[in-house]
mmCIF file of C-alpha atoms and ligand atoms in Angstrom:
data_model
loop_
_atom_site.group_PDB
_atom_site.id
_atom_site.type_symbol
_atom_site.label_atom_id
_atom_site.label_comp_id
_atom_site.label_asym_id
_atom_site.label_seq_id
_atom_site.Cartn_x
_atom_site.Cartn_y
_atom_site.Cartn_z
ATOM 1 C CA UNK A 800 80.623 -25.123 -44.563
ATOM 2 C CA UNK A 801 77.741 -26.730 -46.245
ATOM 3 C CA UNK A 802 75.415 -29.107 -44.399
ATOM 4 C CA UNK A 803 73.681 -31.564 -46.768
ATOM 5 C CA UNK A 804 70.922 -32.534 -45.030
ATOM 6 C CA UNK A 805 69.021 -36.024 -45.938
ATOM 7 C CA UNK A 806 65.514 -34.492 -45.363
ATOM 8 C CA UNK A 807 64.875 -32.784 -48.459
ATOM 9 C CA UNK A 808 66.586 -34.631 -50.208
ATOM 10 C CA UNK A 809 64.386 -37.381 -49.416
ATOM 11 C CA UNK A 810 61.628 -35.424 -49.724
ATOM 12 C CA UNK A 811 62.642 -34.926 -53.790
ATOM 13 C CA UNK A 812 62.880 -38.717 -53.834
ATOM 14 C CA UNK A 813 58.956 -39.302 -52.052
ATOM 15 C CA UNK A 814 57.640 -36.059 -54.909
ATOM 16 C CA UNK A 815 58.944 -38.831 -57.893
ATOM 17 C CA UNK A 816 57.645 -41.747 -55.907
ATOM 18 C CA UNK A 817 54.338 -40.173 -55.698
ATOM 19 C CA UNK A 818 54.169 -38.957 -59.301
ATOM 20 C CA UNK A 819 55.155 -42.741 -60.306
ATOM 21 C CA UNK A 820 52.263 -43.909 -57.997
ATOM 22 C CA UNK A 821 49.737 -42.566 -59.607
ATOM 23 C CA UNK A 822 50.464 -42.997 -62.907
ATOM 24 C CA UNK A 823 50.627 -46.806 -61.357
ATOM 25 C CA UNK A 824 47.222 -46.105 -59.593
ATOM 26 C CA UNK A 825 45.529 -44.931 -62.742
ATOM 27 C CA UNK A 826 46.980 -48.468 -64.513
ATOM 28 C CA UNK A 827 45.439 -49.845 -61.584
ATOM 29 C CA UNK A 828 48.279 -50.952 -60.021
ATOM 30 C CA UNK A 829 49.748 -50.513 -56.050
ATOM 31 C CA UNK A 830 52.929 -51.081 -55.019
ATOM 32 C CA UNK A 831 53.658 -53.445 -52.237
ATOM 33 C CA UNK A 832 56.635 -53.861 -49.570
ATOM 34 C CA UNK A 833 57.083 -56.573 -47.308
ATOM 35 C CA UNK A 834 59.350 -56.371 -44.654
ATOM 36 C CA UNK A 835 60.330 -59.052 -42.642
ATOM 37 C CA UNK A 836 61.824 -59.090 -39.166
ATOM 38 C CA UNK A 837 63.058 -61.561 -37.017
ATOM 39 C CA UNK A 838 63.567 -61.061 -33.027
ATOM 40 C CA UNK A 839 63.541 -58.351 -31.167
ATOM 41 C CA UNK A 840 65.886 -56.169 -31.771
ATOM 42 C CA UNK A 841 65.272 -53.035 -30.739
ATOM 43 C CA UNK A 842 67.342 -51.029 -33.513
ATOM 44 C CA UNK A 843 66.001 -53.628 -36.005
ATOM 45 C CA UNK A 844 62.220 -52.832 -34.653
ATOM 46 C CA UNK A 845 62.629 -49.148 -34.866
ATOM 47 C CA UNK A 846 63.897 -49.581 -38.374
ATOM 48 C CA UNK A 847 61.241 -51.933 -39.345
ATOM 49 C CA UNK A 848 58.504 -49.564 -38.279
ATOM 50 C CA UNK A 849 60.360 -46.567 -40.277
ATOM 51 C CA UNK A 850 59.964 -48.498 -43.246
ATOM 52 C CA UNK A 851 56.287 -49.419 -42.453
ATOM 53 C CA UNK A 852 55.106 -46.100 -41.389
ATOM 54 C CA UNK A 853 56.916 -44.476 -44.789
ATOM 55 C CA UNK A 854 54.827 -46.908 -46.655
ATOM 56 C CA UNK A 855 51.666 -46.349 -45.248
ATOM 57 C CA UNK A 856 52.340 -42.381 -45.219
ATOM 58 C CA UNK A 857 52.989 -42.708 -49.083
ATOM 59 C CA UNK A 858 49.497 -44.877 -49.985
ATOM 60 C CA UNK A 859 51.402 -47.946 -50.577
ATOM 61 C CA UNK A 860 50.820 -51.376 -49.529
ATOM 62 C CA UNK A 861 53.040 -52.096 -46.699
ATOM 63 C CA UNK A 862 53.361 -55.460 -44.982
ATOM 64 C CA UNK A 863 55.065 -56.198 -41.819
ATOM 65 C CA UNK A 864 56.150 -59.628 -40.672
ATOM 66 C CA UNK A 865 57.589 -60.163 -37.400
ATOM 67 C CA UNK A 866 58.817 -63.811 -36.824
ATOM 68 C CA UNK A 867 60.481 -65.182 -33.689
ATOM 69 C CA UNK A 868 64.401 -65.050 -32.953
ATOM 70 C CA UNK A 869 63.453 -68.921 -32.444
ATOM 71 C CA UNK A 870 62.580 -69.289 -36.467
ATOM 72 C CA UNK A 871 64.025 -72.174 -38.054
ATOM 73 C CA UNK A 872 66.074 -71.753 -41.618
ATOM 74 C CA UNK A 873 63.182 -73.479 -43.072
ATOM 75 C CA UNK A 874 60.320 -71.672 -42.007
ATOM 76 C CA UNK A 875 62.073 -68.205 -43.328
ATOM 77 C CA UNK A 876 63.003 -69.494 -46.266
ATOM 78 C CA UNK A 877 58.665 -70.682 -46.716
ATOM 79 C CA UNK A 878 57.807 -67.373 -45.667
ATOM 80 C CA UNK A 879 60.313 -65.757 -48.331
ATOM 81 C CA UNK A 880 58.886 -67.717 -51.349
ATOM 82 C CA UNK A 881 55.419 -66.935 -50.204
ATOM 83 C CA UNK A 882 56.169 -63.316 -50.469
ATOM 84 C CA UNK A 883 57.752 -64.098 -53.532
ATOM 85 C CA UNK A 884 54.947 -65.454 -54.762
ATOM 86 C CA UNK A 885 52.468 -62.778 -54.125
ATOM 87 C CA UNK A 886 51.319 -60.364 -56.919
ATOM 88 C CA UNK A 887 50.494 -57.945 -54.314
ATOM 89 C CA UNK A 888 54.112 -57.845 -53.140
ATOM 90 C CA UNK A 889 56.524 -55.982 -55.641
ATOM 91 C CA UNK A 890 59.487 -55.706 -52.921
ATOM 92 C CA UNK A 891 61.062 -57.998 -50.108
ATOM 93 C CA UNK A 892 62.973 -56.319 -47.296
ATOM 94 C CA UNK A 893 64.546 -58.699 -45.076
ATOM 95 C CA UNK A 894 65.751 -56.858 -41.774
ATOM 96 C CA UNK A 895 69.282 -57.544 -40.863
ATOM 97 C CA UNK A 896 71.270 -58.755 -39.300
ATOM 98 C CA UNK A 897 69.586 -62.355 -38.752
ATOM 99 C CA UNK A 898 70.112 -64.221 -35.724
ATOM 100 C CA UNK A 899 73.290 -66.291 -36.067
ATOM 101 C CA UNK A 900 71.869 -69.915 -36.259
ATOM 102 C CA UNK A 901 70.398 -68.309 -40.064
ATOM 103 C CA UNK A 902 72.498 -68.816 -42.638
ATOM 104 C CA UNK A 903 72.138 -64.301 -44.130
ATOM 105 C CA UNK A 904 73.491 -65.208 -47.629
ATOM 106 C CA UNK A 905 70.579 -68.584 -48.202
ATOM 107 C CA UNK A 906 67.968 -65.704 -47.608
ATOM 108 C CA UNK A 907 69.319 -63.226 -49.383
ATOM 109 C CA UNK A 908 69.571 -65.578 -52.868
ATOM 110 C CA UNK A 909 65.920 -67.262 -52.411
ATOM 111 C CA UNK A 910 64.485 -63.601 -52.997
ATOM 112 C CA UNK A 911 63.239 -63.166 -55.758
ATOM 113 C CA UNK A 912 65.821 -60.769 -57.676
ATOM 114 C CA UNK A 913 62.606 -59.163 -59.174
ATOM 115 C CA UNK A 914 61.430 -57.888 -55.199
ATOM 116 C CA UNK A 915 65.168 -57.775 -53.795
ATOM 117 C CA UNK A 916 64.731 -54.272 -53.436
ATOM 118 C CA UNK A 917 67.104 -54.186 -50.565
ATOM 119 C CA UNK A 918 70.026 -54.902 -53.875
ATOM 120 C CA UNK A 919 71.954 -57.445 -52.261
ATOM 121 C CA UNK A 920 71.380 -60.524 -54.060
ATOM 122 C CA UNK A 921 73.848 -61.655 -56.469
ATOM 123 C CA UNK A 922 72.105 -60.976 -59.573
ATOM 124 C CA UNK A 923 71.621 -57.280 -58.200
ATOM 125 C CA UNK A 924 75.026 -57.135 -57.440
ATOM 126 C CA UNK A 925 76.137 -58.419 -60.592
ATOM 127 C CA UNK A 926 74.058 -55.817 -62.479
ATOM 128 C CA UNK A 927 75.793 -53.165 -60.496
ATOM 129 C CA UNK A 928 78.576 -54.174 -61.320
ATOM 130 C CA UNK A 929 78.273 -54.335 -64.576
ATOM 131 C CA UNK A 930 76.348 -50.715 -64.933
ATOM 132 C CA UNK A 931 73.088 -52.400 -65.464
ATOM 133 C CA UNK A 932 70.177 -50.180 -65.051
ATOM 134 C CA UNK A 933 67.848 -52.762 -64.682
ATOM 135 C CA UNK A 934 69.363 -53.897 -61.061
ATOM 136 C CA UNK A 935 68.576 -52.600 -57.642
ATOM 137 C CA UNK A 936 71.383 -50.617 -55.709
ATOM 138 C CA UNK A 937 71.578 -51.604 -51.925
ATOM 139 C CA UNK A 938 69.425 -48.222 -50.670
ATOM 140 C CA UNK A 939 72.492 -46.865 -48.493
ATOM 141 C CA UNK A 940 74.729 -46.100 -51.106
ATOM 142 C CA UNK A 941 72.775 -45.761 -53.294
ATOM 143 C CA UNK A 942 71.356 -43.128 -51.251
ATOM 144 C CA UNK A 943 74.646 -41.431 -50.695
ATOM 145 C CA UNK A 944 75.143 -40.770 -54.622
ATOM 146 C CA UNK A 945 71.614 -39.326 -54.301
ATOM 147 C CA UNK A 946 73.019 -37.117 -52.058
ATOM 148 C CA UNK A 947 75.584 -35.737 -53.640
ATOM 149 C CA UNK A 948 74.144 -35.318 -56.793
ATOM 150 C CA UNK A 949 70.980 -33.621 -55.390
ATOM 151 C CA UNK A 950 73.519 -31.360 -53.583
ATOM 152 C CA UNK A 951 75.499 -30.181 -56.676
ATOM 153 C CA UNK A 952 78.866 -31.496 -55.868
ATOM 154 C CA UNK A 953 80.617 -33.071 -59.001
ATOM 155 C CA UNK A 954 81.885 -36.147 -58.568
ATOM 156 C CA UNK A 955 83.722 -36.823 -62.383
ATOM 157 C CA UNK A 956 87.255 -37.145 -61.612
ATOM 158 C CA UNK A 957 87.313 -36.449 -58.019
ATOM 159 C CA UNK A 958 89.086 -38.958 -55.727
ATOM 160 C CA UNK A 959 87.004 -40.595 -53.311
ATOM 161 C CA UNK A 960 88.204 -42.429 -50.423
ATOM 162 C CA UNK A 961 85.319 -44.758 -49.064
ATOM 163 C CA UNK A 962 86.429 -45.894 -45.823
ATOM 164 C CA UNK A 963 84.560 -49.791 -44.959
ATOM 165 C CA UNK A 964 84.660 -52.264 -47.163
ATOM 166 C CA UNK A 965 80.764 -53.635 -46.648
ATOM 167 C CA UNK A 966 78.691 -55.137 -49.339
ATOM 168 C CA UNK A 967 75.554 -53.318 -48.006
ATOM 169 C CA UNK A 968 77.495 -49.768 -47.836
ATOM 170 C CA UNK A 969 80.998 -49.594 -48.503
ATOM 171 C CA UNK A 970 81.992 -51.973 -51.763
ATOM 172 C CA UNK A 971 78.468 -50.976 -53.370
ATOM 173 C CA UNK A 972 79.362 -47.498 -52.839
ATOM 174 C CA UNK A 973 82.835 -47.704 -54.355
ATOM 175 C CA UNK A 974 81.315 -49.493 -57.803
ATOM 176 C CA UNK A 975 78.477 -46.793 -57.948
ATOM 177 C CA UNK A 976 80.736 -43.990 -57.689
ATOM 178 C CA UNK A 977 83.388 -45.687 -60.161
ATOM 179 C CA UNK A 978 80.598 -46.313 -62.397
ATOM 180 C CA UNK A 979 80.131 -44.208 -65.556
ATOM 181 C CA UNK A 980 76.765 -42.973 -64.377
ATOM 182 C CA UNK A 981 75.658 -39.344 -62.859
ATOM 183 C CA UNK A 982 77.436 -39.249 -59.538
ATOM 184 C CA UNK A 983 80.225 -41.562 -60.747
ATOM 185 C CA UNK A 984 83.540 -41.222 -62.528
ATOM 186 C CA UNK A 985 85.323 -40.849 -59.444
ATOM 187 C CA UNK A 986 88.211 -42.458 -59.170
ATOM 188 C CA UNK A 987 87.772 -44.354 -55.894
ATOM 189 C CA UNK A 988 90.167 -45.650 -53.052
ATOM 190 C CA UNK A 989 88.367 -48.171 -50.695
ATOM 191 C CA UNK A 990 89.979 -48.149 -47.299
ATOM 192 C CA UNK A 991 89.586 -50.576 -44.580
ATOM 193 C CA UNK A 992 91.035 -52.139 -41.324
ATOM 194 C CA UNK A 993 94.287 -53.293 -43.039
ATOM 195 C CA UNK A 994 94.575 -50.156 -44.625
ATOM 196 C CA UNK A 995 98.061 -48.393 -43.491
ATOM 197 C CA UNK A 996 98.084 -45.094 -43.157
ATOM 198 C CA UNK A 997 94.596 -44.378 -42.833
ATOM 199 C CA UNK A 998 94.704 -40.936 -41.763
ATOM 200 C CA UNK A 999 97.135 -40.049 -44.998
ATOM 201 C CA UNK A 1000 94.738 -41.842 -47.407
ATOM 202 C CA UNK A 1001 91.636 -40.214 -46.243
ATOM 203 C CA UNK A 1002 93.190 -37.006 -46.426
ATOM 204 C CA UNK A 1003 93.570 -37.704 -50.411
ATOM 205 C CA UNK A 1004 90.280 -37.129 -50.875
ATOM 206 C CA UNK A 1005 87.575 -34.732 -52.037
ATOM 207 C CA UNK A 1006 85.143 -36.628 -51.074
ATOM 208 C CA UNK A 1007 85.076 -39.031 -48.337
ATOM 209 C CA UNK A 1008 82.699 -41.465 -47.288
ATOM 210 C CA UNK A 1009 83.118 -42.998 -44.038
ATOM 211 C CA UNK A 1010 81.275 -46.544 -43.029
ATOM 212 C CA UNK A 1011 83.400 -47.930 -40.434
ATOM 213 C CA UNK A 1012 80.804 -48.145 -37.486
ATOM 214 C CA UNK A 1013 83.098 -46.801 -35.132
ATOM 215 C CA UNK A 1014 81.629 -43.895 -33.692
ATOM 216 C CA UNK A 1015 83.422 -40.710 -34.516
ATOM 217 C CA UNK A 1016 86.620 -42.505 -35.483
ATOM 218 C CA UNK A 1017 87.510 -39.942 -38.259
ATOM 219 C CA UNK A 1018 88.677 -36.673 -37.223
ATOM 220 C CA UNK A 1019 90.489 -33.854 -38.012
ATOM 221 C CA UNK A 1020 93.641 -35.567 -39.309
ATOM 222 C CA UNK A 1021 91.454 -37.603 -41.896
ATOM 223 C CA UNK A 1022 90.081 -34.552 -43.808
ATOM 224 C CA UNK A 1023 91.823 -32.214 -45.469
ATOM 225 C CA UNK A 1024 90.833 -28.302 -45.850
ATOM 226 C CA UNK A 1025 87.837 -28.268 -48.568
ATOM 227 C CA UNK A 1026 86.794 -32.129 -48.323
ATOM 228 C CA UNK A 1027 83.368 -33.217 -48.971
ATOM 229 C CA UNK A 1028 82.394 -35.837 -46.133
ATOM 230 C CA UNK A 1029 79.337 -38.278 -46.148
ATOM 231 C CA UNK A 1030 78.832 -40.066 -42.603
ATOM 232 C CA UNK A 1031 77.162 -43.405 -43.258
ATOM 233 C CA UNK A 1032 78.110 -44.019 -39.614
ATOM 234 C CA UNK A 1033 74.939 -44.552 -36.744
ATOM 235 C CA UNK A 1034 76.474 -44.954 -33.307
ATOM 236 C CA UNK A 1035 74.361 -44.987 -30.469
ATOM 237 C CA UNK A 1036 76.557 -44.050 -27.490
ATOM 238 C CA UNK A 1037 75.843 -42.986 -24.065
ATOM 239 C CA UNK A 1038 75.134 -38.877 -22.886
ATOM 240 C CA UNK A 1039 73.903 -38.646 -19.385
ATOM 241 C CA UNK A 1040 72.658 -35.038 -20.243
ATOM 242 C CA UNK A 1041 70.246 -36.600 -22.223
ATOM 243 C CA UNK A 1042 66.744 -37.863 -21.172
ATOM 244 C CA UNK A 1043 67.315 -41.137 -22.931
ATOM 245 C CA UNK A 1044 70.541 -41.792 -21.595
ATOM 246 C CA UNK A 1045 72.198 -42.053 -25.054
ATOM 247 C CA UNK A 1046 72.825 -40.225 -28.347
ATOM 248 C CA UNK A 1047 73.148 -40.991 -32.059
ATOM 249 C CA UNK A 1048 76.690 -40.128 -33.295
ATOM 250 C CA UNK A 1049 78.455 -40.886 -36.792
ATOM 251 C CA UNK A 1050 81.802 -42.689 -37.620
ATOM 252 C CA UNK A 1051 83.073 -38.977 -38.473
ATOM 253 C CA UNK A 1052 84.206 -36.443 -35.508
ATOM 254 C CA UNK A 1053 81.596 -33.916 -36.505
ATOM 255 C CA UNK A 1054 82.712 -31.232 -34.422
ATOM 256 C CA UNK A 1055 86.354 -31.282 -35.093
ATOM 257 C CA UNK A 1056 85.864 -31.483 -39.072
ATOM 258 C CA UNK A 1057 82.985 -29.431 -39.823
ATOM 259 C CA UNK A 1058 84.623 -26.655 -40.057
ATOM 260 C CA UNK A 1059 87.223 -27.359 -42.374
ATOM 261 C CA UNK A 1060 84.607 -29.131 -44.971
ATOM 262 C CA UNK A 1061 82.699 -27.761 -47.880
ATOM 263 C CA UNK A 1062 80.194 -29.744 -47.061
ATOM 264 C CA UNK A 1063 79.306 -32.421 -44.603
ATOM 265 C CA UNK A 1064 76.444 -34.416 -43.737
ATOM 266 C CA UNK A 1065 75.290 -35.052 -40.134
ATOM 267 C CA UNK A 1066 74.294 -37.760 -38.122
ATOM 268 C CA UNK A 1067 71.210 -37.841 -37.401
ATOM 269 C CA UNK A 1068 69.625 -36.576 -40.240
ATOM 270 C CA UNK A 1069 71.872 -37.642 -42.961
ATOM 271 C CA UNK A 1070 72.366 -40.491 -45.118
ATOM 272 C CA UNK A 1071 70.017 -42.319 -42.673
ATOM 273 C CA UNK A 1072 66.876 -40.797 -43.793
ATOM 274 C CA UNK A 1073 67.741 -41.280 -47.499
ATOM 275 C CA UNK A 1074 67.797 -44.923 -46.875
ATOM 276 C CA UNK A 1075 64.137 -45.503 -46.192
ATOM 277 C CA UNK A 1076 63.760 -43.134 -49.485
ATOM 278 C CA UNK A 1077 65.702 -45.163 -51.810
ATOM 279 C CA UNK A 1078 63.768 -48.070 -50.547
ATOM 280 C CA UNK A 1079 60.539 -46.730 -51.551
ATOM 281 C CA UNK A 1080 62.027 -45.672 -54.751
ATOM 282 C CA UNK A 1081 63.635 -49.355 -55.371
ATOM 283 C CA UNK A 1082 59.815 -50.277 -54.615
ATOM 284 C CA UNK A 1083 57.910 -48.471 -56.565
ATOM 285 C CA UNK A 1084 60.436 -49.074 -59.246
ATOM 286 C CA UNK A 1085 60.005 -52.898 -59.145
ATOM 287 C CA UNK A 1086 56.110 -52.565 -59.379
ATOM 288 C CA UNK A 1087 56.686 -50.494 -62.576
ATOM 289 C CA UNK A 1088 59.148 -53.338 -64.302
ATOM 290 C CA UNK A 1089 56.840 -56.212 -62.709
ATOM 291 C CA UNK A 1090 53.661 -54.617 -64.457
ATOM 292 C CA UNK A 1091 55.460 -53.406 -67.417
ATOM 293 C CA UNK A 1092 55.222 -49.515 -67.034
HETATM 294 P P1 LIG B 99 80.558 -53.266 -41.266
HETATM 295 O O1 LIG B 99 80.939 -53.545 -39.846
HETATM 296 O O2 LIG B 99 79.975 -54.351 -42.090
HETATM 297 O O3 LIG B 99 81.850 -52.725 -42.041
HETATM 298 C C1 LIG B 99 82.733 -51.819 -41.445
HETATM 299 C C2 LIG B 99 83.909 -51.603 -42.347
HETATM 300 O O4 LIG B 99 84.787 -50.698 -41.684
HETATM 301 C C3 LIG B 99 84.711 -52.872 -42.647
HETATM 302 O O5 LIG B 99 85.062 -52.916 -43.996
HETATM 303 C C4 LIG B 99 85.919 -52.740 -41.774
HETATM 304 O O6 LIG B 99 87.101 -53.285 -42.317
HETATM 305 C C5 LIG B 99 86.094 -51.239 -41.711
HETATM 306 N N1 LIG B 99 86.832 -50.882 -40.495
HETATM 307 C C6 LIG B 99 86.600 -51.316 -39.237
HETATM 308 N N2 LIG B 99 87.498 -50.786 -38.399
HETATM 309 C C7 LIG B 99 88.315 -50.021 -39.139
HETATM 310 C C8 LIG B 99 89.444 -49.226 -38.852
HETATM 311 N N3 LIG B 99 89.926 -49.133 -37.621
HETATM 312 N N4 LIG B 99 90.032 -48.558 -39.865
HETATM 313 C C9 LIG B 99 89.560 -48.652 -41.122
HETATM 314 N N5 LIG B 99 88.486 -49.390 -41.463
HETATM 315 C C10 LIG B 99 87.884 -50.073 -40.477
HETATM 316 O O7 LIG B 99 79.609 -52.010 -41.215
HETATM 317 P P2 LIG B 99 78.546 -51.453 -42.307
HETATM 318 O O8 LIG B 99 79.227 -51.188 -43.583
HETATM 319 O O9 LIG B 99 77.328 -52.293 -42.297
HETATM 320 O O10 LIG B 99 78.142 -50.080 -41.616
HETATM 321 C C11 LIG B 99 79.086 -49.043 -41.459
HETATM 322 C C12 LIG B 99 78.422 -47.920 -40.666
HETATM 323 O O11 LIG B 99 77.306 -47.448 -41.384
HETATM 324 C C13 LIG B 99 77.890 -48.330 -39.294
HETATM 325 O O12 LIG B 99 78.057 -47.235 -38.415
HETATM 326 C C14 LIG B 99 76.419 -48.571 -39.544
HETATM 327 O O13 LIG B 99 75.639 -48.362 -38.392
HETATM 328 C C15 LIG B 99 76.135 -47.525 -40.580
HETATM 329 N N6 LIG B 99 75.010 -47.820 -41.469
HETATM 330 C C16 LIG B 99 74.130 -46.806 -41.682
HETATM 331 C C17 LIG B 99 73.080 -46.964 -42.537
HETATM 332 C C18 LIG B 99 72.201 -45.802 -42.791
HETATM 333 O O14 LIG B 99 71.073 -45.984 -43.195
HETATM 334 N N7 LIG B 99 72.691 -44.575 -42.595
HETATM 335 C C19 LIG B 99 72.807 -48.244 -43.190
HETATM 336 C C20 LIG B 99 73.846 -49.231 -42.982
HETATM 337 C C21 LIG B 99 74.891 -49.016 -42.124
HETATM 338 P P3 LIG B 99 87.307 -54.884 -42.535
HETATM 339 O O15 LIG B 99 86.479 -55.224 -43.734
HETATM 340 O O16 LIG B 99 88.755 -55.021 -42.761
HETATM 341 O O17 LIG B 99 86.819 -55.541 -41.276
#
């Protein structure tokens, strides 16, 4: 078994943002991320300051907002086309999920699709879907594909069974992977909570992909002998013998599928920290279109 750890991975993807930096730097240019949070949420915060301290380690301009759970639909939607309206800003990060008086999908399409380096507005969305190169990918999935291709496993005509049916990981993932580019040409089966037979579905595939946020909800009987499995999952759940109190887990059984994988990725230390990585590259990316480069 094969563990395809996000690290150095990531680490390839920070070497071409760099290189792309300063051919920016010598045009004069900076790229800028703003990322804007709202409340307190503590998984939110520690996100939030992932992204910020990323930025900063990388020389680029990084801007944190932090707003009140008590923010009115209004206000956000100001700050948004202020940031929009920066030069210095090249990408817009807002931190889900919003508190529930927001209305998500209002802030989401007042982004500018230019900075929506996060991919989910509709005009991103469209241009995945249509295999436009000049889109943004949501950073998860488009992580994932990272992943795999960095790692060497062919996708082209492999069935892969995405389990979740998100925008931000699950859908995305299944239109990247179906797409024509490198790490696509799958054929893809998107599975989900009205799926039946779950456990026979999964077991179609080379490659699976689970995103259900149920911690370690796939096991065994969900992977067959030889499968490829990418755990998008981040559970925290509780483990007295640690000093915390708690542990990070995935939506895969790690211990009872490992072994019967090729390769696997684990939680931590997976897909998570190719997230922040796409991110910056989404970034960096939009300061290159924005400045013509
Ligand atoms: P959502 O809750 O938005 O989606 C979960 C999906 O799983 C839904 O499509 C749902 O089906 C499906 N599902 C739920 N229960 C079952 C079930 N019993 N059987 C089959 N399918 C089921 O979650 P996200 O997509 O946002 O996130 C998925 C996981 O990925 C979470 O663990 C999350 O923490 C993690 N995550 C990790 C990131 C990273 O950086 N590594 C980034 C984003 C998310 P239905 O649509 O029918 O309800």
């Amino acid at each position: 078994m094969k563990l395809i750890e996000g690290a150095p991975i990531a680490e390839t993807v920070y070497r071409e943002c760099l290189a792309s930096f300063a051919e920016l730097k010598a045009a004069g240019h900076l790229p800028g991320l703003a990322v804007v949070l709202v409340g307190e949420d503590p998984a939110s915060k520690a996100y939030v300051a992932a992204k910020d301290a990323k930025c900063r380690e990388l020389g680029m301009h990084s801007v944190k907002i932090e707003k009140p759970a008590s923010i009115s639909q209004a206000e956000l939607l100001a700050e948004i086309d202020r940031l929009n309206a920066d030069p210095a800003i090249h990408g817009i990060l807002v931190q889900m999920p919003l508190p529930a008086h927001l209305d998500t999908d209002e802030v989401i399409r007042r982004i500018d699709p230019a900075k929506d380096v996060d991919g989910l507005h509709p005009v991103n969305l469209g241009k995945l879907a249509m295999e436009d190169p000049s889109g943004f990918a949501p950073c998860t999935p488009a992580g994932c594909q990272r992943m795999l291709v960095e790692s060497g496993i062919e996708t082209a005509g492999k069935n892969v069974v995405i389990v979740g049916r998100s925008l931000l990981v699950g859908k995305s993932l299944a239109l990247l992977m179906m797409g024509k580019g490198r790490g696509g040409n799958a054929t893809v089966t998107v599975a989900h909570s009205r799926t039946r037979g779950l456990a026979s579905v999964a077991r179609g595939a080379d490659i699976l992909v689970a995103a259900v946020g149920i911690p370690r909800y796939l096991g065994a009987d969900h992977v067959r002998e030889g499968a490829v499995v990418i755990d998008v999952g981040i559970n925290r759940i509780a483990d007295a013998s640690r000093k915390s109190g708690s542990r990070l887990v995935g939506d895969v059984d790690f211990d009872a599928v490992a072994e019967r994988c090729e390769a696997i990725t684990p939680v931590p230390g997976g897909v998570g920290k190719m997230t922040i990585a796409m991110l910056m590259a989404n970034t960096v990316r939009a300061c290159r279109m924005r400045v013509g480069l």
